[in-house]
CSV table of C-alpha atoms and ligand atoms in Angstrom, one decimal:
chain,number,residue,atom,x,y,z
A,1,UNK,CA,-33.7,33.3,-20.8
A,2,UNK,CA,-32.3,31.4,-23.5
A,3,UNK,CA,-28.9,29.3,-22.6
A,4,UNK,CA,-25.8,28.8,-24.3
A,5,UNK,CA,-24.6,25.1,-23.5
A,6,UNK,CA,-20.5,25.2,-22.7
A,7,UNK,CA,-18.9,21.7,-22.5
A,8,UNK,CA,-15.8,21.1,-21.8
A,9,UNK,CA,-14.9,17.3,-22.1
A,10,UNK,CA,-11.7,15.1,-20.7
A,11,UNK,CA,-8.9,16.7,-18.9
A,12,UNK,CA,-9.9,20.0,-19.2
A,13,UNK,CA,-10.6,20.4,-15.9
A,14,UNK,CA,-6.9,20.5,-15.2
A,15,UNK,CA,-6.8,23.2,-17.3
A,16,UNK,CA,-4.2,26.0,-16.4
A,17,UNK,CA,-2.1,22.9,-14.3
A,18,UNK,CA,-2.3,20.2,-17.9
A,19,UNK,CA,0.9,21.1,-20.2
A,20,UNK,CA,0.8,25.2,-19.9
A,21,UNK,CA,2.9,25.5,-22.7
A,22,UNK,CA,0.2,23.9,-25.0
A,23,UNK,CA,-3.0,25.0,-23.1
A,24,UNK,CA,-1.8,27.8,-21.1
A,25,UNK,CA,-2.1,28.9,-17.6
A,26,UNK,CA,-6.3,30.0,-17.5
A,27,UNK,CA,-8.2,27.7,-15.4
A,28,UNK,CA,-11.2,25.7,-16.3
A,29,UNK,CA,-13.0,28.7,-13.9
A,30,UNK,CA,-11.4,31.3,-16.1
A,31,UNK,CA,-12.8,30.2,-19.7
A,32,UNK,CA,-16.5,29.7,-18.3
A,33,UNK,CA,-16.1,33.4,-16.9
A,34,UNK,CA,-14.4,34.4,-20.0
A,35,UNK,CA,-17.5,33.0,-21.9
A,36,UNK,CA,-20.1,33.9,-19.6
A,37,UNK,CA,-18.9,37.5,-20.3
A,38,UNK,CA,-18.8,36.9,-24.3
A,39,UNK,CA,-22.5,36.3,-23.9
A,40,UNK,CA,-24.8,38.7,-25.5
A,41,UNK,CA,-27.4,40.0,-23.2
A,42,UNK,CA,-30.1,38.2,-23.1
A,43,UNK,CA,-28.1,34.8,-23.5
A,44,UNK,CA,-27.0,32.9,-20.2
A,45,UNK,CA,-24.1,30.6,-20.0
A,46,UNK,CA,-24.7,27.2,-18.6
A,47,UNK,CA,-21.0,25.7,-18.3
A,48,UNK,CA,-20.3,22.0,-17.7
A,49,UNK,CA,-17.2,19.9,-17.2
A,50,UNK,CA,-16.8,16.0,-17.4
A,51,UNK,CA,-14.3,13.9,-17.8
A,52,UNK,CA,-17.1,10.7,-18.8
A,53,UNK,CA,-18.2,10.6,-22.0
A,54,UNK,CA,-21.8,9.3,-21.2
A,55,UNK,CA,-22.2,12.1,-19.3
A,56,UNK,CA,-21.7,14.9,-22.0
A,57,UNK,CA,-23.6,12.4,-23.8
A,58,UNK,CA,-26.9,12.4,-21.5
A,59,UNK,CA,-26.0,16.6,-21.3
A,60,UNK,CA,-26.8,17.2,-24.8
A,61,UNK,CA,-29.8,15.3,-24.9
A,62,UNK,CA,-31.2,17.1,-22.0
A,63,UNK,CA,-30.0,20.1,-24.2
A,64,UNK,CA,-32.7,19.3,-26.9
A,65,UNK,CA,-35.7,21.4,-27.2
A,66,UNK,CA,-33.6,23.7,-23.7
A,67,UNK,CA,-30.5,25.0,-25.2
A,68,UNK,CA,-30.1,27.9,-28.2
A,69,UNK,CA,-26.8,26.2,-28.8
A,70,UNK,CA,-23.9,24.2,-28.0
A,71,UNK,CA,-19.8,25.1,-27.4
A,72,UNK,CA,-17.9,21.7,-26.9
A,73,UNK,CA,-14.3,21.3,-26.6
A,74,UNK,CA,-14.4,17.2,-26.5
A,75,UNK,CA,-11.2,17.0,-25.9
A,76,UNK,CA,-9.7,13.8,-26.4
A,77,UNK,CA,-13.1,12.3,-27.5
A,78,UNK,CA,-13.1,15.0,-30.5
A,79,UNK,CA,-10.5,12.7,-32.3
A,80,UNK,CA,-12.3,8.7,-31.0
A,81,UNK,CA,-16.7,9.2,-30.2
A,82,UNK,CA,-18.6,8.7,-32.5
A,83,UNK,CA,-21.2,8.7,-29.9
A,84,UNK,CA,-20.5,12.0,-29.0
A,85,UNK,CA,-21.5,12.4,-32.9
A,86,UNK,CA,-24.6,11.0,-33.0
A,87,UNK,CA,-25.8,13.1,-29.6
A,88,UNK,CA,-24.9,16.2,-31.4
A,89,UNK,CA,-26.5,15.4,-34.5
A,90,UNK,CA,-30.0,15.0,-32.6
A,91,UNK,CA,-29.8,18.4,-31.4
A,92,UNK,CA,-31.5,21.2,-33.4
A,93,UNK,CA,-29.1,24.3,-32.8
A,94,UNK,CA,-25.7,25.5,-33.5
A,95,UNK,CA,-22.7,23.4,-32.8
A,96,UNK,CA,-19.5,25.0,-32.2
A,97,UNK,CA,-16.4,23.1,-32.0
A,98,UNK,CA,-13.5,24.6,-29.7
A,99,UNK,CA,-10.3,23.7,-29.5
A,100,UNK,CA,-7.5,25.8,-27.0
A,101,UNK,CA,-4.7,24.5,-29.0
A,102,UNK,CA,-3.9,24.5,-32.8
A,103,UNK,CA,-4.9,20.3,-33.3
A,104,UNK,CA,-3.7,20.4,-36.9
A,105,UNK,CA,-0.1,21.6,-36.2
A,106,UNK,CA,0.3,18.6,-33.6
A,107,UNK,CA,0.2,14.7,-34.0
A,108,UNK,CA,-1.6,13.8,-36.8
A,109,UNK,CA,-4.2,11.7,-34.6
A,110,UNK,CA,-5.4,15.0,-33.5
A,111,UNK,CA,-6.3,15.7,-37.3
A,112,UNK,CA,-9.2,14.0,-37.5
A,113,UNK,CA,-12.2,15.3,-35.6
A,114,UNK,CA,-15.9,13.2,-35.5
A,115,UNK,CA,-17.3,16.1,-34.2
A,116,UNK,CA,-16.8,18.8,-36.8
A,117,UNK,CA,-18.8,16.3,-39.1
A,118,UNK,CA,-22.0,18.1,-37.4
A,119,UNK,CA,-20.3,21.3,-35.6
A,120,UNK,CA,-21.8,24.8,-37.7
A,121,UNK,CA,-18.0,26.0,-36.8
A,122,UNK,CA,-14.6,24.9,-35.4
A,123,UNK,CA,-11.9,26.5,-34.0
A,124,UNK,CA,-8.4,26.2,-33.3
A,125,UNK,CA,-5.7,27.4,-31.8
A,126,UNK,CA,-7.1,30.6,-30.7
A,127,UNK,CA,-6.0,29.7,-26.7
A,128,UNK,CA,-9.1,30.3,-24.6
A,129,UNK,CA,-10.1,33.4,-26.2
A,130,UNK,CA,-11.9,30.5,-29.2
A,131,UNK,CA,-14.0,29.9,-26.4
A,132,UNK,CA,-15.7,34.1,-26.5
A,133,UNK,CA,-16.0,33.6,-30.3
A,134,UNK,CA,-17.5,30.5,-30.4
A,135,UNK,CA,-20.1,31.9,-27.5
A,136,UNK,CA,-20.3,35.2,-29.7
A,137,UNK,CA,-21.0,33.5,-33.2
A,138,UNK,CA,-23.6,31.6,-31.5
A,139,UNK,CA,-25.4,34.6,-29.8
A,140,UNK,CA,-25.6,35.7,-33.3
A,141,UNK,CA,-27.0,32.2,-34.7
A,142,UNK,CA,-29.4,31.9,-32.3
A,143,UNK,CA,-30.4,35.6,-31.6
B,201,DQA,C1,-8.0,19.8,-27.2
B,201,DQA,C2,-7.2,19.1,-28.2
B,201,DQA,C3,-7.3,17.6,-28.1
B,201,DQA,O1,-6.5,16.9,-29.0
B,201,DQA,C4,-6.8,17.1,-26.7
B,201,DQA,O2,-7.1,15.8,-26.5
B,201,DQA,C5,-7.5,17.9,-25.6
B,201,DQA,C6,-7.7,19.4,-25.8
B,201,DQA,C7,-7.7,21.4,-27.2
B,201,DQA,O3,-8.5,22.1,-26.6
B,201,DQA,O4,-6.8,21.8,-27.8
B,201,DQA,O5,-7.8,17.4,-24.5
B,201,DQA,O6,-9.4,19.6,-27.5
């Protein structure tokens, strides 16, 4: 069955206990069931957390030639890795870029994202509910 990669980067796995009024009160556990269920049939979810970013890094490689597409929220790393960059731009399939808050109404370091230099999508601001589209839009991408 083919798999949807969902990374979450830095701090996220705090999620739901990490600034609620700017993330909100879901957990980590909550958005990978949220997106799990966004899935179309056909489509499984393989959700991973880290807060290292040689880790994510090593996860998208492994994604190369596996996975139909990626959903990354990096995190802090959206706005600092080129690395992160580079790993995403030797995988073949969709990118979509998730952010729970709205970056470009907050300090302008969150502005600027590496990331969405190779990401087929972005969103923002949508709360966790970005995380079902982005799941979603790749189901159709790769379906
Ligand atoms: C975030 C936004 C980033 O600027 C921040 O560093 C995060 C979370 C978001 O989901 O809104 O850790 O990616």
């Amino acid at each position: 069955m083919p798999t949807i990669l969902l990374l979450n980067g830095p701090n996220l796995n705090l999620l739901g206990q990490r600034e609620p009024a700017v993330y909100g009160y879901e957990t980590l556990a909550d958005v990978e069931a949220l997106a799990q269920a966004a899935c179309a049939s056909g489509f499984t979810v393989d959700a991973r957390q880290s807060n290292w970013e040689g880790q994510l890094i090593d996860w998208i490689h492994e994604a190369r030639g596996n996975a139909a597409g990626i959903v990354i929220n990096p995190g802090a790393f959206t706005h600092t890795s080129v690395a992160l960059l580079d790993a995403l731009n030797a995988f073949e399939g969709p990118v979509i870029e998730v952010h729970i808050s709205q970056v470009h109404k907050r300090e302008p370091f969150r502005h600027h994202s590496y990331v969405s230099k190779r990401a087929d999508g972005v969103i923002a601001g949508l709360g966790v509910d970005g995380y079902a589209a982005a799941v979603a839009r790749i189901c159709r991408l790769a379906g």
